[in-house]
Coordinates of C-alpha atoms in Angstrom, one line a residue:
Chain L
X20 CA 113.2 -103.6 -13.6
X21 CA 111.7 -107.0 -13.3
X22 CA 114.3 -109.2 -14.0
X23 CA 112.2 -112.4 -13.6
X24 CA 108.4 -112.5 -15.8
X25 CA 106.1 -114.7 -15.1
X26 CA 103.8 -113.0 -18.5
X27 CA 100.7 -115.3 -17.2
X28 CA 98.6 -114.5 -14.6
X29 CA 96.4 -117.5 -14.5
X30 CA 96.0 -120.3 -15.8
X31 CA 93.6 -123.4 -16.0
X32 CA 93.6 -127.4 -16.8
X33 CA 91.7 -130.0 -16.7
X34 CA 92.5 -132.3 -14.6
X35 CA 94.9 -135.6 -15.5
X36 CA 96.4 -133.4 -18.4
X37 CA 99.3 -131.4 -18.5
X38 CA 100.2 -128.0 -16.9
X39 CA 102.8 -125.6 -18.1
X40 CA 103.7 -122.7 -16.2
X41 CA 106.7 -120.3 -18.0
X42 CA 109.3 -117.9 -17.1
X43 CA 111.7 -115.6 -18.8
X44 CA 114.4 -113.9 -17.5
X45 CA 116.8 -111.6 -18.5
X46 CA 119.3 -111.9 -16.1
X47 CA 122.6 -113.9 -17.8
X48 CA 124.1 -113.6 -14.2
X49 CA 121.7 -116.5 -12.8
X50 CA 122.8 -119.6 -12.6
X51 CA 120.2 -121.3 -10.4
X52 CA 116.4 -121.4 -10.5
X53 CA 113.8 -122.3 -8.7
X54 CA 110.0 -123.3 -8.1
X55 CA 108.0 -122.7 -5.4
X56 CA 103.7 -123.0 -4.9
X57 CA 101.7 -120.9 -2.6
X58 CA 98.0 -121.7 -1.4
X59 CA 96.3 -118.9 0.2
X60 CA 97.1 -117.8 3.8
X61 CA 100.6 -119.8 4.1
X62 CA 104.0 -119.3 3.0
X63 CA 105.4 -120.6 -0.3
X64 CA 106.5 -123.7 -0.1
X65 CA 109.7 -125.0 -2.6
X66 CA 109.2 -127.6 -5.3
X67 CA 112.2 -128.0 -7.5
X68 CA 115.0 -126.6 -8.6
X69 CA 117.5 -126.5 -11.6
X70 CA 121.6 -125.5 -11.7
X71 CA 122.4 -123.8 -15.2
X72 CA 124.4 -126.7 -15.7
X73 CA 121.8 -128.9 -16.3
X74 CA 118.7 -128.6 -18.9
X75 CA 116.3 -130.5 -17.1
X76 CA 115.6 -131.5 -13.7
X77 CA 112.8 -134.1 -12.2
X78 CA 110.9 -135.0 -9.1
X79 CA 107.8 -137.4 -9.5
X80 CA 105.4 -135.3 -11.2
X81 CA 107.4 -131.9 -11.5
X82 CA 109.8 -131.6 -14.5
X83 CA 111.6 -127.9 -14.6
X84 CA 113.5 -127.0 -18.1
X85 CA 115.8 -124.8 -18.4
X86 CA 116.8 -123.5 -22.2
X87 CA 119.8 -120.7 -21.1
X88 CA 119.8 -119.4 -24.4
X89 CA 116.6 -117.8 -24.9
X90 CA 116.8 -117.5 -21.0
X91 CA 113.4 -119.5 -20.4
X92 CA 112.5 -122.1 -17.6
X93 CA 109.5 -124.1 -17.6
X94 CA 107.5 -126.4 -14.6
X95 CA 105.6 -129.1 -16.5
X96 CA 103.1 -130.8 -14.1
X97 CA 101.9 -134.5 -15.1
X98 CA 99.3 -135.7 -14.8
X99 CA 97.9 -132.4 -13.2
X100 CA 95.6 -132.8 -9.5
X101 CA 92.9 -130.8 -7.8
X102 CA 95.8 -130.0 -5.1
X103 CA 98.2 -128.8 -7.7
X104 CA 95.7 -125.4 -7.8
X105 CA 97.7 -122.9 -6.2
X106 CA 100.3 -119.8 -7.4
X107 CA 103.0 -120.4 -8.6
X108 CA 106.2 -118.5 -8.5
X109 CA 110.0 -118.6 -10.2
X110 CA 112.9 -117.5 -8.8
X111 CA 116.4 -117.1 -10.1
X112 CA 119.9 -115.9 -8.5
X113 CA 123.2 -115.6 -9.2
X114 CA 124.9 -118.4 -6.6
X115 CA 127.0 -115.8 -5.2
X116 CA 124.4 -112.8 -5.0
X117 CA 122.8 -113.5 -1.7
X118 CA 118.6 -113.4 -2.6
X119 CA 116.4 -114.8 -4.9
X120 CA 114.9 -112.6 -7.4
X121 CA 110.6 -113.7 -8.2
X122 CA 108.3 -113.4 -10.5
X123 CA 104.9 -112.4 -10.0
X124 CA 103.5 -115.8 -9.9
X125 CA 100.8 -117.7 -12.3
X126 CA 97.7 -118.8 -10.6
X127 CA 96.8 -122.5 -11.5
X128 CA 93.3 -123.8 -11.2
X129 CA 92.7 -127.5 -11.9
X130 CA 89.2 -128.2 -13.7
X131 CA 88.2 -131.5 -12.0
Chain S
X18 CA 112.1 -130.8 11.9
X19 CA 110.0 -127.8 12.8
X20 CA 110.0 -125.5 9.9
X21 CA 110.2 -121.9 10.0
X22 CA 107.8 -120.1 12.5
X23 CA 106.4 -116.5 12.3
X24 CA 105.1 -114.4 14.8
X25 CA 102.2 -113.1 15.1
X26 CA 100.2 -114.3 11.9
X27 CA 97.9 -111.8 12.1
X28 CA 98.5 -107.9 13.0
X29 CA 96.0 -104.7 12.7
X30 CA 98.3 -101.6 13.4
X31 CA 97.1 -98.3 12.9
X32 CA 99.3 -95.5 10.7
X33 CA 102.4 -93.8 12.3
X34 CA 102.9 -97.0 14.9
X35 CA 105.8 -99.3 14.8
X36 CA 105.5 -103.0 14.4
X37 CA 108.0 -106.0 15.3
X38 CA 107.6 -109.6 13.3
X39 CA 109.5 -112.2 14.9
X40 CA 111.0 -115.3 13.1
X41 CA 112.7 -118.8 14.3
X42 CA 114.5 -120.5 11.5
X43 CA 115.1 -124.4 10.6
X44 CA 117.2 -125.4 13.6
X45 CA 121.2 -125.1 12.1
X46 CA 119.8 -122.6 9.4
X47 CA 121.8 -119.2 10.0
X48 CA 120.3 -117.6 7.0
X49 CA 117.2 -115.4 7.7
X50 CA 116.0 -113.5 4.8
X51 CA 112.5 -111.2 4.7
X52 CA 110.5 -110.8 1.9
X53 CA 107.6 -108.3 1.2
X54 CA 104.8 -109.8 -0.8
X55 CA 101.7 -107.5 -1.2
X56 CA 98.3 -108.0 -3.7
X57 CA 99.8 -108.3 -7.5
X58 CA 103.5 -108.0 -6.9
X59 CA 105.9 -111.1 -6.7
X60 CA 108.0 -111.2 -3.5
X61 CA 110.0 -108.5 -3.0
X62 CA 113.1 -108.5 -0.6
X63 CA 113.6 -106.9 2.2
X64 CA 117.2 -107.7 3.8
X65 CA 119.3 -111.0 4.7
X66 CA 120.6 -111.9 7.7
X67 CA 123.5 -114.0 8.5
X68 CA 125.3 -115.0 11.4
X69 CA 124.1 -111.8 13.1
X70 CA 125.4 -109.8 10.0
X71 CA 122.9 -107.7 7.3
X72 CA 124.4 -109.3 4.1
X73 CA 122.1 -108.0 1.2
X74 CA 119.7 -105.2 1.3
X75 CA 116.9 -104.6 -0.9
X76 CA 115.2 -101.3 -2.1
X77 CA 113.4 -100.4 0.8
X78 CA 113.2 -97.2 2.5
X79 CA 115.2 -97.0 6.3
X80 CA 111.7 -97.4 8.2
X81 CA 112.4 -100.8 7.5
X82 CA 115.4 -102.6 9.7
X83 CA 115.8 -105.9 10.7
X84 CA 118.8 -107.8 13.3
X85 CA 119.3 -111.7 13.7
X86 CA 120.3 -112.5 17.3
X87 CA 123.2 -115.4 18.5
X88 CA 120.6 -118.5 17.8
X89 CA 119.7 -117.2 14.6
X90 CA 116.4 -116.2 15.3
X91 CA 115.7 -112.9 13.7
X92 CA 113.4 -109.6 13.7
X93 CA 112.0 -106.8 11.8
X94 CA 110.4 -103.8 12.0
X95 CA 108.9 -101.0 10.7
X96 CA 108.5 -97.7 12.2
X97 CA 106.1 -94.9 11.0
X98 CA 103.7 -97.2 9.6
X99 CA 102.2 -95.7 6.5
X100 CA 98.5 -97.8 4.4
X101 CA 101.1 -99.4 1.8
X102 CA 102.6 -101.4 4.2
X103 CA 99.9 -103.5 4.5
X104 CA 101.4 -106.8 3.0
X105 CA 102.4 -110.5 3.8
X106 CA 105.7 -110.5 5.6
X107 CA 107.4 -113.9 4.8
X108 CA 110.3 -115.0 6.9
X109 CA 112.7 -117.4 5.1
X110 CA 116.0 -119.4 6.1
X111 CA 118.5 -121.5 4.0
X112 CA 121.7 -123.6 5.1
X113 CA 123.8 -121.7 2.6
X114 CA 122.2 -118.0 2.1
X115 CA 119.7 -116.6 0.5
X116 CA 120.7 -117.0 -2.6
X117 CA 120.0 -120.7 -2.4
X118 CA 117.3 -122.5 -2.0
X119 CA 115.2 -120.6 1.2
X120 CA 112.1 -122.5 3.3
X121 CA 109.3 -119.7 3.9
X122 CA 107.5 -119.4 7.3
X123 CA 103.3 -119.2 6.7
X124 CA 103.9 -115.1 7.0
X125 CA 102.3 -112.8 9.0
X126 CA 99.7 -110.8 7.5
X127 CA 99.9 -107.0 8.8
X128 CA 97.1 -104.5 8.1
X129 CA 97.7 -100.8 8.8
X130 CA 94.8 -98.8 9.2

């Protein structure tokens, strides 16, 4: 039963434009989500996260939304960069289950 | 601070053999957890350690066991090595557990032929 979808594979932008990378879940239990990229060959590495107390949560060029009720998050990128290509993945828990449950990540490719 | 480290990176083990990953966590991190990530799934995981205790399990079969030793460092292995374990390990560790926000180690890419 996968709990968190991430329903597209890939993805690709040109660069200096927007990305947006989407995830459902269908969880209710989770209460905390996450972002984190992966290039080839190393771990993932984590890039923001949102509480479900909040709706929206920033860091420079990474905005995460968060609409509970149709249990959807979103990772806008802006403006998008060459080194932004890599997978990435969601993750959601519960604060008081002990894991993170993933998607299956969306592979972004920048278009210089 | 040094991140996570994993070790080895790179492992060719041949079917029915055991193998052992090894993992340091963030120094003061005494959440390990281990994730299985192989071509087309997401990550899928494996067990959480905590202060030398196995808190969460995932739905893997018994070949797979881990243990977290008194400075937090932790290991798994699997015995009886079958093709489909060939995967990226990953090795992560939080402040608060696993359930929070976890740092990854690069992995260590095991190959069973």
């Amino acid at each position: 039963d996968q709990q968190v979808k991430q329903n597209s594979p890939s993805l690709s932008v040109q660069e200096g434009r927007i990305s947006i990378l989407n995830c459902d879940y269908t969880n209710s239990m989770f209460d905390y989500f996450l972002w984190y990229k992966k290039y080839p060959a190393e771990g993932p590495t984590f890039l923001i996260s949102i509480s479900s107390i909040k709706d929206k949560n920033e860091d420079g060029r990474f905005t995460v939304f968060l609409n509970k009720s149709a249990k959807h998050l979103s990772l806008h990128i802006v403006p998008s960069q060459p080194g932004d290509s890599a997978v990435y993945f969601c993750a959601a828990s519960n604060f008081g289950n002990e894991k993170l449950t993933f998607g299956t990540g969306t592979r972004l490719t920048i278009i210089p | 601070k040094a991140g996570v480290t994993q070790t080895p990176r790179y492992l060719i083990k041949t079917r029915g053999q055991q193998v052992t990953l090894s993992c340091s966590p963030i120094s003061g991190h005494r959440s390990v957890s281990w994730y299985q990530q192989t071509p087309g799934q997401g990550l899928q995981f494996l067990f959480e350690y905590f202060s030398e205790t196995q808190r969460n399990k995932g739905n893997f079969p018994g070949r797979f066991s881990g243990r977290q030793f008194s400075n937090s460092r932790s290991e798994m292995n699997v015995s009886t090595l079958e093709l489909g374990d060939s995967a990226l390990y990953l090795c992560a560790s939080s402040l608060y557990g696993a359930g929070n926000t976890i740092y990854f180690g690069e992995g260590s890419w095991l190959t069973v032929v």
